[in-house]
mmCIF file of C-alpha atoms and ligand atoms in Angstrom:
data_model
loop_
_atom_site.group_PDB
_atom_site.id
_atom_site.type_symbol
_atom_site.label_atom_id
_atom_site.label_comp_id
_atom_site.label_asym_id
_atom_site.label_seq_id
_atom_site.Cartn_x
_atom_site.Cartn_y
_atom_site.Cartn_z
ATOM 1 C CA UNK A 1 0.000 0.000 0.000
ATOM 2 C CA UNK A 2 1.437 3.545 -1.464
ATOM 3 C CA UNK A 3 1.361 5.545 2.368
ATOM 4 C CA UNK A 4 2.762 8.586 0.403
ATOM 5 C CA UNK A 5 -1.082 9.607 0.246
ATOM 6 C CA UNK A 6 -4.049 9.695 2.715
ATOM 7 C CA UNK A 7 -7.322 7.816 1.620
ATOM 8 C CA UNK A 8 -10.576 9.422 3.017
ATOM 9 C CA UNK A 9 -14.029 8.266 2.786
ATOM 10 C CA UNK A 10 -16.946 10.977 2.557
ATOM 11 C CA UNK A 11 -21.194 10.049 2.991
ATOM 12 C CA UNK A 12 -23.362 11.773 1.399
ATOM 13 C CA UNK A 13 -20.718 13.542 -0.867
ATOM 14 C CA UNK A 14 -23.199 13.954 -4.364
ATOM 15 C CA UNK A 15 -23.858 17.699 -3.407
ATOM 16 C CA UNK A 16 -24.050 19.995 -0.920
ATOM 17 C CA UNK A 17 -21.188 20.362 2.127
ATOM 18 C CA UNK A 18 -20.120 16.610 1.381
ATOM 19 C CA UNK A 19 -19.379 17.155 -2.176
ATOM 20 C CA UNK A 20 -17.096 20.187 -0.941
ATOM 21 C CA UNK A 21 -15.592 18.504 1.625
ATOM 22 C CA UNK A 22 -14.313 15.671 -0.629
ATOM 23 C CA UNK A 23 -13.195 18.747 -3.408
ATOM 24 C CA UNK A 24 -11.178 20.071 -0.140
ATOM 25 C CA UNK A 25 -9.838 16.350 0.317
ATOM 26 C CA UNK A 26 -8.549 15.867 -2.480
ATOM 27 C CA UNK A 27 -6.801 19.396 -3.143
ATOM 28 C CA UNK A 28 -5.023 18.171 0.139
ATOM 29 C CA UNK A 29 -3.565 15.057 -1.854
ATOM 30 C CA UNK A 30 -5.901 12.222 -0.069
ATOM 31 C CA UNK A 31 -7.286 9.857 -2.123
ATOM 32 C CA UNK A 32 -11.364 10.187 -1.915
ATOM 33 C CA UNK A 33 -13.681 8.195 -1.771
ATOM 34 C CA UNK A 34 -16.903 9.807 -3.089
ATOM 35 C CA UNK A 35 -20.184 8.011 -1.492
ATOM 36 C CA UNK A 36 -23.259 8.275 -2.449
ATOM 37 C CA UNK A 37 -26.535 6.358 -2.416
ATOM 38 C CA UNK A 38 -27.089 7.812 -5.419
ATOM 39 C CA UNK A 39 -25.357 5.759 -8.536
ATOM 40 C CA UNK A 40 -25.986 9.026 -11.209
ATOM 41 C CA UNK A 41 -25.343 11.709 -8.941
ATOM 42 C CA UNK A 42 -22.887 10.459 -7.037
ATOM 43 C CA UNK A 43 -20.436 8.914 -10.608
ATOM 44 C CA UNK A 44 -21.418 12.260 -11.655
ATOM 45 C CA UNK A 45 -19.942 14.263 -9.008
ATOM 46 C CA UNK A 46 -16.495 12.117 -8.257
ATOM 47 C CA UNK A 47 -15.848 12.733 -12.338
ATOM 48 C CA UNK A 48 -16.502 16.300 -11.827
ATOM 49 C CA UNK A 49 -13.808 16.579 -9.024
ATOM 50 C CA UNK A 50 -11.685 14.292 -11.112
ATOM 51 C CA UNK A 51 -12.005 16.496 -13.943
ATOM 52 C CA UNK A 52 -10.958 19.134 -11.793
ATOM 53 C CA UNK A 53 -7.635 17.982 -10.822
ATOM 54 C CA UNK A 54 -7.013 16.859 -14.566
ATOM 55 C CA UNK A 55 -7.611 20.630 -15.773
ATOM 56 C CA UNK A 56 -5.524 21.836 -12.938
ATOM 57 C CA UNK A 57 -2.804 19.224 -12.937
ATOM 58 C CA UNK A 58 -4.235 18.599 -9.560
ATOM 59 C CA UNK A 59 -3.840 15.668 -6.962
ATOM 60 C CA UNK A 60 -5.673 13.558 -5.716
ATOM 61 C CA UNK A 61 -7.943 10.577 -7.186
ATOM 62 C CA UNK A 62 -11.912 10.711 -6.574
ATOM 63 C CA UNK A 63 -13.824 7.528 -6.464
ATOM 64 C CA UNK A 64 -17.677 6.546 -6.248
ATOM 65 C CA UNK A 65 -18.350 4.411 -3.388
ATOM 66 C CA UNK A 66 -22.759 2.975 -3.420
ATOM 67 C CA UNK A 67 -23.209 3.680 0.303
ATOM 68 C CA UNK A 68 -26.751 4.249 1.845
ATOM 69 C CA UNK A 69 -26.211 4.748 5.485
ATOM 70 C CA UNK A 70 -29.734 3.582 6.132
ATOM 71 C CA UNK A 71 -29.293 0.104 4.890
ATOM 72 C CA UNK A 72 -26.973 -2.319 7.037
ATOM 73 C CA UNK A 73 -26.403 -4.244 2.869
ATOM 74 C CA UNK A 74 -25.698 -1.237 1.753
ATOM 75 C CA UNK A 75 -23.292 -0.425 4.085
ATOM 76 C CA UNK A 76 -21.576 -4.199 3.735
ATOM 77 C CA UNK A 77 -21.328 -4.046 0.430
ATOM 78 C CA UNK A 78 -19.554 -0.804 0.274
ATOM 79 C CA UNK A 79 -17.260 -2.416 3.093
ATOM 80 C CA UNK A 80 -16.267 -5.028 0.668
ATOM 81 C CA UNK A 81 -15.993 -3.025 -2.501
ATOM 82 C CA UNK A 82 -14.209 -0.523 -0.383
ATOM 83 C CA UNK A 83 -11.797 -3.344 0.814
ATOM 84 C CA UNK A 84 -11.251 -4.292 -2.911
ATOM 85 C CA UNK A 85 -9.602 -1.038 -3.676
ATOM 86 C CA UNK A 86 -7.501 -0.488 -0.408
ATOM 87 C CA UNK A 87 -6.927 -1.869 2.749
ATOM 88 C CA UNK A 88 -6.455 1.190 4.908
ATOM 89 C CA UNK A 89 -8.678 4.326 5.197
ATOM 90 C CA UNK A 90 -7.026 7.476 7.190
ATOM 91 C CA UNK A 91 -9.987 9.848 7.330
ATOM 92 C CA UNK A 92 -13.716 8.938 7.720
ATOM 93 C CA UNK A 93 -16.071 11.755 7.274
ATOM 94 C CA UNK A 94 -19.588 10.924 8.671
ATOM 95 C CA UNK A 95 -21.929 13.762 6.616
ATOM 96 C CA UNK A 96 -25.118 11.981 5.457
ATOM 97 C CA UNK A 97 -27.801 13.979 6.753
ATOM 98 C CA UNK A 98 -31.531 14.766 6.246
ATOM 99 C CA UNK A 99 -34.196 17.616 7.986
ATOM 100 C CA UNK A 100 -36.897 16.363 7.681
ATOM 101 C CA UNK A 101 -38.829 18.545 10.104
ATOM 102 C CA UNK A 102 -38.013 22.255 10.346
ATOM 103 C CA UNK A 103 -41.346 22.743 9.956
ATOM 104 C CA UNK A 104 -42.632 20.877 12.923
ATOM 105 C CA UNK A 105 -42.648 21.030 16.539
ATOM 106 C CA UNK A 106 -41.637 18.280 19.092
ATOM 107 C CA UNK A 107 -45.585 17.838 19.963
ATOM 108 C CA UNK A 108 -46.448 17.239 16.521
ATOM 109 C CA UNK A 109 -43.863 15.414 15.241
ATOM 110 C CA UNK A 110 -44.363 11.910 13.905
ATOM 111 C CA UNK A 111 -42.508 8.442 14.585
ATOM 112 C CA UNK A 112 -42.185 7.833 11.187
ATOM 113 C CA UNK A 113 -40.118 11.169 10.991
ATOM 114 C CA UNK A 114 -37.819 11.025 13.786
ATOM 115 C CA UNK A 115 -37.038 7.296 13.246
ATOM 116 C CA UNK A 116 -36.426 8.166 9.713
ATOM 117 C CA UNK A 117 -34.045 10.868 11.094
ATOM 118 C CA UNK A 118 -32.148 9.102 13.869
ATOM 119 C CA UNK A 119 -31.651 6.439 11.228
ATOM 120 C CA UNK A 120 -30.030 8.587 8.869
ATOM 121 C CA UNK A 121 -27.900 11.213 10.999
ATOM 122 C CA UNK A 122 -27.200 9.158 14.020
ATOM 123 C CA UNK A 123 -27.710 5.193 13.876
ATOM 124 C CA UNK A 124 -26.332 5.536 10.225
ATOM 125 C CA UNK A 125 -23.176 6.959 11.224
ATOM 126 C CA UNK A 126 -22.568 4.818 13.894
ATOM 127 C CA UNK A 127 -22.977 1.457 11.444
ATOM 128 C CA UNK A 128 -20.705 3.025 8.899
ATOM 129 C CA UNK A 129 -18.395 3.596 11.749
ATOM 130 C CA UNK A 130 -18.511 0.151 12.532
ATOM 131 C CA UNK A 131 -17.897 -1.002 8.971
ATOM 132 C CA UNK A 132 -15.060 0.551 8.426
ATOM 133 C CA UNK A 133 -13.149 0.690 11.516
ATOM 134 C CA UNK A 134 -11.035 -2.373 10.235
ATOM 135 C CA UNK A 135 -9.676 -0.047 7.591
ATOM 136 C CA UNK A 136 -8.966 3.068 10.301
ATOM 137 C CA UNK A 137 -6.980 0.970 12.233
ATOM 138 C CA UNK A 138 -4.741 -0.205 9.887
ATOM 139 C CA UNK A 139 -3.924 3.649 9.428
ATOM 140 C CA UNK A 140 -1.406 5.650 11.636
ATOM 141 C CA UNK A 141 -3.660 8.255 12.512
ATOM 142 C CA UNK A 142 -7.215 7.319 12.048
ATOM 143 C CA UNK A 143 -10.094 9.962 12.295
ATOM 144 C CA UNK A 144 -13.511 9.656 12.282
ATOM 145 C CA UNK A 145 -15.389 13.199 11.713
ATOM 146 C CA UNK A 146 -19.327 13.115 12.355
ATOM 147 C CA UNK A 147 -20.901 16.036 10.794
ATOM 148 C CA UNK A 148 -23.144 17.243 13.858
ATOM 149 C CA UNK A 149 -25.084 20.863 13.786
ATOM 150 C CA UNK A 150 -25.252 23.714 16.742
ATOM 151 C CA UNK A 151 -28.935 22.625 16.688
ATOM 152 C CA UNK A 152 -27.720 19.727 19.036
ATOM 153 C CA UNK A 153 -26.101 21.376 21.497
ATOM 154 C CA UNK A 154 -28.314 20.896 24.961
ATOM 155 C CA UNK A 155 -25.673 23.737 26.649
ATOM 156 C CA UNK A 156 -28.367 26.747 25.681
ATOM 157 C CA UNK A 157 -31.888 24.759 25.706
ATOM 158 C CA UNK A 158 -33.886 24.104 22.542
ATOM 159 C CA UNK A 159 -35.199 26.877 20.404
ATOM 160 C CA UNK A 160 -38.002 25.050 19.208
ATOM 161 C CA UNK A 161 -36.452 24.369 16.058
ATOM 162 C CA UNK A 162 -36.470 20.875 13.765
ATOM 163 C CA UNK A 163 -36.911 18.628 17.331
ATOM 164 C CA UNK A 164 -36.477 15.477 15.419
ATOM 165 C CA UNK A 165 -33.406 17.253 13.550
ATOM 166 C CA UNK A 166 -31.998 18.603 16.913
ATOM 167 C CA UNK A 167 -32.601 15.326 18.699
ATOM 168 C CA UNK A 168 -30.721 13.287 16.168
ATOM 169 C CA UNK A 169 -27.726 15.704 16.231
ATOM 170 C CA UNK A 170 -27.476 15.594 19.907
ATOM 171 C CA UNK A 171 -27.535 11.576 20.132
ATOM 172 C CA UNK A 172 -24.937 11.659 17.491
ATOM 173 C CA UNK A 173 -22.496 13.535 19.529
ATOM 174 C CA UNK A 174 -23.816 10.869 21.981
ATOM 175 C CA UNK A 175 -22.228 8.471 19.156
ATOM 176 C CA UNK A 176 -18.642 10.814 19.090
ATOM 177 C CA UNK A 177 -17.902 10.162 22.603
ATOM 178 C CA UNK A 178 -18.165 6.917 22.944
ATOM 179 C CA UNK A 179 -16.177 5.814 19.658
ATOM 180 C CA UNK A 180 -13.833 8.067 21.445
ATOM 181 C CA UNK A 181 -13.649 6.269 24.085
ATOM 182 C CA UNK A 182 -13.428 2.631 22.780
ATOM 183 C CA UNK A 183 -11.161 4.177 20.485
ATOM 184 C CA UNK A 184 -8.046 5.853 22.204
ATOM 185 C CA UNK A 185 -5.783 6.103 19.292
ATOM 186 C CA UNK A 186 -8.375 7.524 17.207
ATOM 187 C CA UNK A 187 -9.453 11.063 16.853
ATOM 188 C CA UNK A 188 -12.876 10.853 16.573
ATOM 189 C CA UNK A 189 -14.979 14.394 16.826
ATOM 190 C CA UNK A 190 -18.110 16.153 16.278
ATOM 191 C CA UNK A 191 -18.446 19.653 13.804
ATOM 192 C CA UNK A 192 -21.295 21.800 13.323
ATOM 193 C CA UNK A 193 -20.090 23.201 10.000
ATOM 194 C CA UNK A 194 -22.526 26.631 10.730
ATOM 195 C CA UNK A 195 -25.188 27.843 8.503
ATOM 196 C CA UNK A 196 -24.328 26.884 4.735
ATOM 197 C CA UNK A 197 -25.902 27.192 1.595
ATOM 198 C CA UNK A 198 -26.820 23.787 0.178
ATOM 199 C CA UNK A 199 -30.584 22.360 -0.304
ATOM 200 C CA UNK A 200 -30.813 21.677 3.589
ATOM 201 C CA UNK A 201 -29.764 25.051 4.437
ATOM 202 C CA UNK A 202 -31.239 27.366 2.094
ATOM 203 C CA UNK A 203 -30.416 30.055 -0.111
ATOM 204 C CA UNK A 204 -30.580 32.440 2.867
ATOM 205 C CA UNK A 205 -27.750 30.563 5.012
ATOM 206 C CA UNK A 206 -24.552 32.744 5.589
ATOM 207 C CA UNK A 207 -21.946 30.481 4.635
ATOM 208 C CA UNK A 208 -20.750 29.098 1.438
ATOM 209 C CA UNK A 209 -20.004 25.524 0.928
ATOM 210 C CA UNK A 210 -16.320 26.159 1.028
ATOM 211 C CA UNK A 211 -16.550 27.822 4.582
ATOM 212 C CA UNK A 212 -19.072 25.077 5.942
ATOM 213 C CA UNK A 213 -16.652 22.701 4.825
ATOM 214 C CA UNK A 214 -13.388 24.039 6.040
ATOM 215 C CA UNK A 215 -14.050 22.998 9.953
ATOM 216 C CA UNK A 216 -14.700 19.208 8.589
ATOM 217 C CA UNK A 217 -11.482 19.097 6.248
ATOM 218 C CA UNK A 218 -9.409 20.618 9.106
ATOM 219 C CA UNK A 219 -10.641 17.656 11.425
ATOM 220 C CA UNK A 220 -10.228 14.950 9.084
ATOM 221 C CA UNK A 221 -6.343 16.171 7.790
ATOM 222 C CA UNK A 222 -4.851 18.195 10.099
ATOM 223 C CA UNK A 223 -6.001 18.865 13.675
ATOM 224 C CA UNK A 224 -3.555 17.121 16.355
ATOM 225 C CA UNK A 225 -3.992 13.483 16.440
ATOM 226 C CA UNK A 226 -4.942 13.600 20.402
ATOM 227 C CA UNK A 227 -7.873 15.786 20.020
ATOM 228 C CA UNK A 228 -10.638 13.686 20.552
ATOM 229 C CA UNK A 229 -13.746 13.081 21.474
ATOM 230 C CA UNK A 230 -14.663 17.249 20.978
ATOM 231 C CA UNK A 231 -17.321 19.171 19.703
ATOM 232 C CA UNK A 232 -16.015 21.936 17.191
ATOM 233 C CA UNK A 233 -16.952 24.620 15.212
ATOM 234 C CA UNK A 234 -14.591 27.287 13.182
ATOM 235 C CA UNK A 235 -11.022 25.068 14.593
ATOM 236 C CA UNK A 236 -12.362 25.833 18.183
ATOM 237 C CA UNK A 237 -14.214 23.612 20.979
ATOM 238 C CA UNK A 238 -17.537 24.079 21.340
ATOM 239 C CA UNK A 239 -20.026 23.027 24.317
ATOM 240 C CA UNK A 240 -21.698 20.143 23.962
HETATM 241 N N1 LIG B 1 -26.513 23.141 5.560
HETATM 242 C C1 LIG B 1 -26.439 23.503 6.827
HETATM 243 O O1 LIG B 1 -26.676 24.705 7.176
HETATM 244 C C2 LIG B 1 -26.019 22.537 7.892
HETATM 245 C C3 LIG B 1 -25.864 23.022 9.202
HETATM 246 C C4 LIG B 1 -25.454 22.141 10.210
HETATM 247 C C5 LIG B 1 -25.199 20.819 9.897
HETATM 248 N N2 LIG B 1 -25.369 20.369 8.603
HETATM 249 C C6 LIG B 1 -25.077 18.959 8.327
HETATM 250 O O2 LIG B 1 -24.165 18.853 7.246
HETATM 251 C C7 LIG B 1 -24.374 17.601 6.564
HETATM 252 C C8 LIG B 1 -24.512 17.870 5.067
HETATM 253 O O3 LIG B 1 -25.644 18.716 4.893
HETATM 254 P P1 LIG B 1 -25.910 19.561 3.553
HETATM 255 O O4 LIG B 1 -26.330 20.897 3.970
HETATM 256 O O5 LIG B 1 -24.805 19.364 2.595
HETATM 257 O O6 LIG B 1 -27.223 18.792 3.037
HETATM 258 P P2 LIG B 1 -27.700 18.366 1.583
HETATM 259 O O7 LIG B 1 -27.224 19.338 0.555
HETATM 260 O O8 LIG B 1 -29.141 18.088 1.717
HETATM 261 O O9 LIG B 1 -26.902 16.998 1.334
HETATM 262 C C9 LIG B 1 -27.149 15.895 2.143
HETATM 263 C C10 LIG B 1 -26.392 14.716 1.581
HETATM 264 O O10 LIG B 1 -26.668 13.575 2.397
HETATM 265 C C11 LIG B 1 -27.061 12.516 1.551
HETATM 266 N N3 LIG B 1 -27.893 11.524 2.213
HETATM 267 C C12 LIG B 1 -29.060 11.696 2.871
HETATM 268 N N4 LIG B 1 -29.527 10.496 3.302
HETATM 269 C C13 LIG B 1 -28.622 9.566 2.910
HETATM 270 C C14 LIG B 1 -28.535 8.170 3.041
HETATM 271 N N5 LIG B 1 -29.495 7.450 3.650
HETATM 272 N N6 LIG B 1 -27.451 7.523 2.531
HETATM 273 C C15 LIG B 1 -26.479 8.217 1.910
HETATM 274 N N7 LIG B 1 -26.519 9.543 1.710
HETATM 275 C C16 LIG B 1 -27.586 10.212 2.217
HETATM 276 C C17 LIG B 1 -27.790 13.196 0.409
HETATM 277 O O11 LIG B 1 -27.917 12.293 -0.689
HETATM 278 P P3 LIG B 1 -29.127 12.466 -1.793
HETATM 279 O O12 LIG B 1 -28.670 13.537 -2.741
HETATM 280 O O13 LIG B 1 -29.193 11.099 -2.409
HETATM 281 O O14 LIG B 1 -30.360 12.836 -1.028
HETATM 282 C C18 LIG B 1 -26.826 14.343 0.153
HETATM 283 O O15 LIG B 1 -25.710 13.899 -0.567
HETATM 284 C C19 LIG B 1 -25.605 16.976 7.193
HETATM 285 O O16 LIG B 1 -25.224 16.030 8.156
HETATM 286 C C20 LIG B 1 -26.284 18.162 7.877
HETATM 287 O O17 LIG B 1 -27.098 17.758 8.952
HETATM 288 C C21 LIG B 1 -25.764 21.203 7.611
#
């Protein structure tokens, strides 16, 4: 195995803060893996960073990797086909997310909603953290990054905002700390990447996708190996 680059794996990198976050990646020389439960969109977008890095005489190699974090076969099979291609991954970035209830509040929201949405942005980064820690710890400095929002944070109370949403952001920094601590030579950390522009956030968010996704690259390729188990926003700790 060629250590002279890092490999990363992104979810949910098609679009939005994902899709810049593996661009980022792979200006930084790591080898990306683009996933995607999407097989269009997602081929689509690792030829359009690939394309990038030919015009530019660029690094960095993009691949597609079929991943839906919802679905444990899904998950296996990107295991395998991940295993295929290498046998070490340096940097997992945990960004799969949905809001599916911005609209709602937490005495009206339905089951089907906030299992659908502790499926996708917690217990789905959890399995995919258990798929591929076999490849993390064959690297020297494996990192786990789970894309988390502000809108978790219990320190200031609940606005009233996306409960489901919140709820599922908070359990996954539930999901940080303790793959922090069965992992001690990981880092493994939480990032709310602040208010971005992509289809989740809106056209009226105030960050690009190139600021949201500058906190998560940081994380994944060049904070200190012992910060762990940490919430951050904007390279500094946040409360919980
Ligand atoms: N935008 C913000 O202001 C903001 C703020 C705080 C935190 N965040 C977090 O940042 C992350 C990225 O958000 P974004 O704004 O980039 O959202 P986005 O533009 O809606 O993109 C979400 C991505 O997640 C993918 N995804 C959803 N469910 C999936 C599943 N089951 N399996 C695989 N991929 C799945 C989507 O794929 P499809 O295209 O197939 O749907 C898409 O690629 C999320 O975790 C979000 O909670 C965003």
């Amino acid at each position: 195995m060629n250590r002279s680059h890092r490999i990363a794996l992104v979810t949910g990198a098609n679009k939005g803060i994902g899709f810049e976050v593996a661009r980022q990646l792979r200006r930084e020389r790591f080898r990306v893996f683009l996933g995607a439960r999407n097989e269009g969109g997602g081929k689509a977008a690792a030829e359009k960073l690939n394309s990038e890095a030919r015009q530019k005489e660029d690094y960095g190699e993009v691949t597609f990797l079929k991943i839906d974090i919802t679905d444990q076969e899904s998950i296996k099979r990107a295991a395998e086909e991940f295993g295929k291609q290498s046998d070490r991954l340096d940097a997992l970035v945990n960004n799969a997310g949905i809001l599916l209830d911005d609209d709602k509040d937490v005495l009206a929201v339905t089951s089907d909603i906030f299992e659908t949405t502790l499926r996708t942005n917690t217990l789905g980064a959890l399995l995919v953290s258990q798929a591929f820690v076999p490849f993390l710890k064959k690297s020297d400095a494996p990192r786990i990054v789970n894309v988390s929002s502000g809108g978790g944070q219990l320190a200031d109370g609940a606005d009233g905002w996306a409960p489901a949403y919140c709820i599922s952001k908070t359990a996954v920094n539930g999901v940080t700390v303790q793959l922090a601590a069965k992992l001690p030579n990981f880092a493994v950390n939480s990032v709310c990447p602040g208010w971005v522009r992509t289809d989740m956030g809106g056209l009226n968010a105030t960050r690009s996708v190139a600021e949201g996704a500058s906190g998560i690259v940081w994380l994944a390729a060049e904070a200190l190996q012992k910060e762990t188990g940490k919430f951050w926003r904007d390279r500094k700790v946040i409360p919980w």
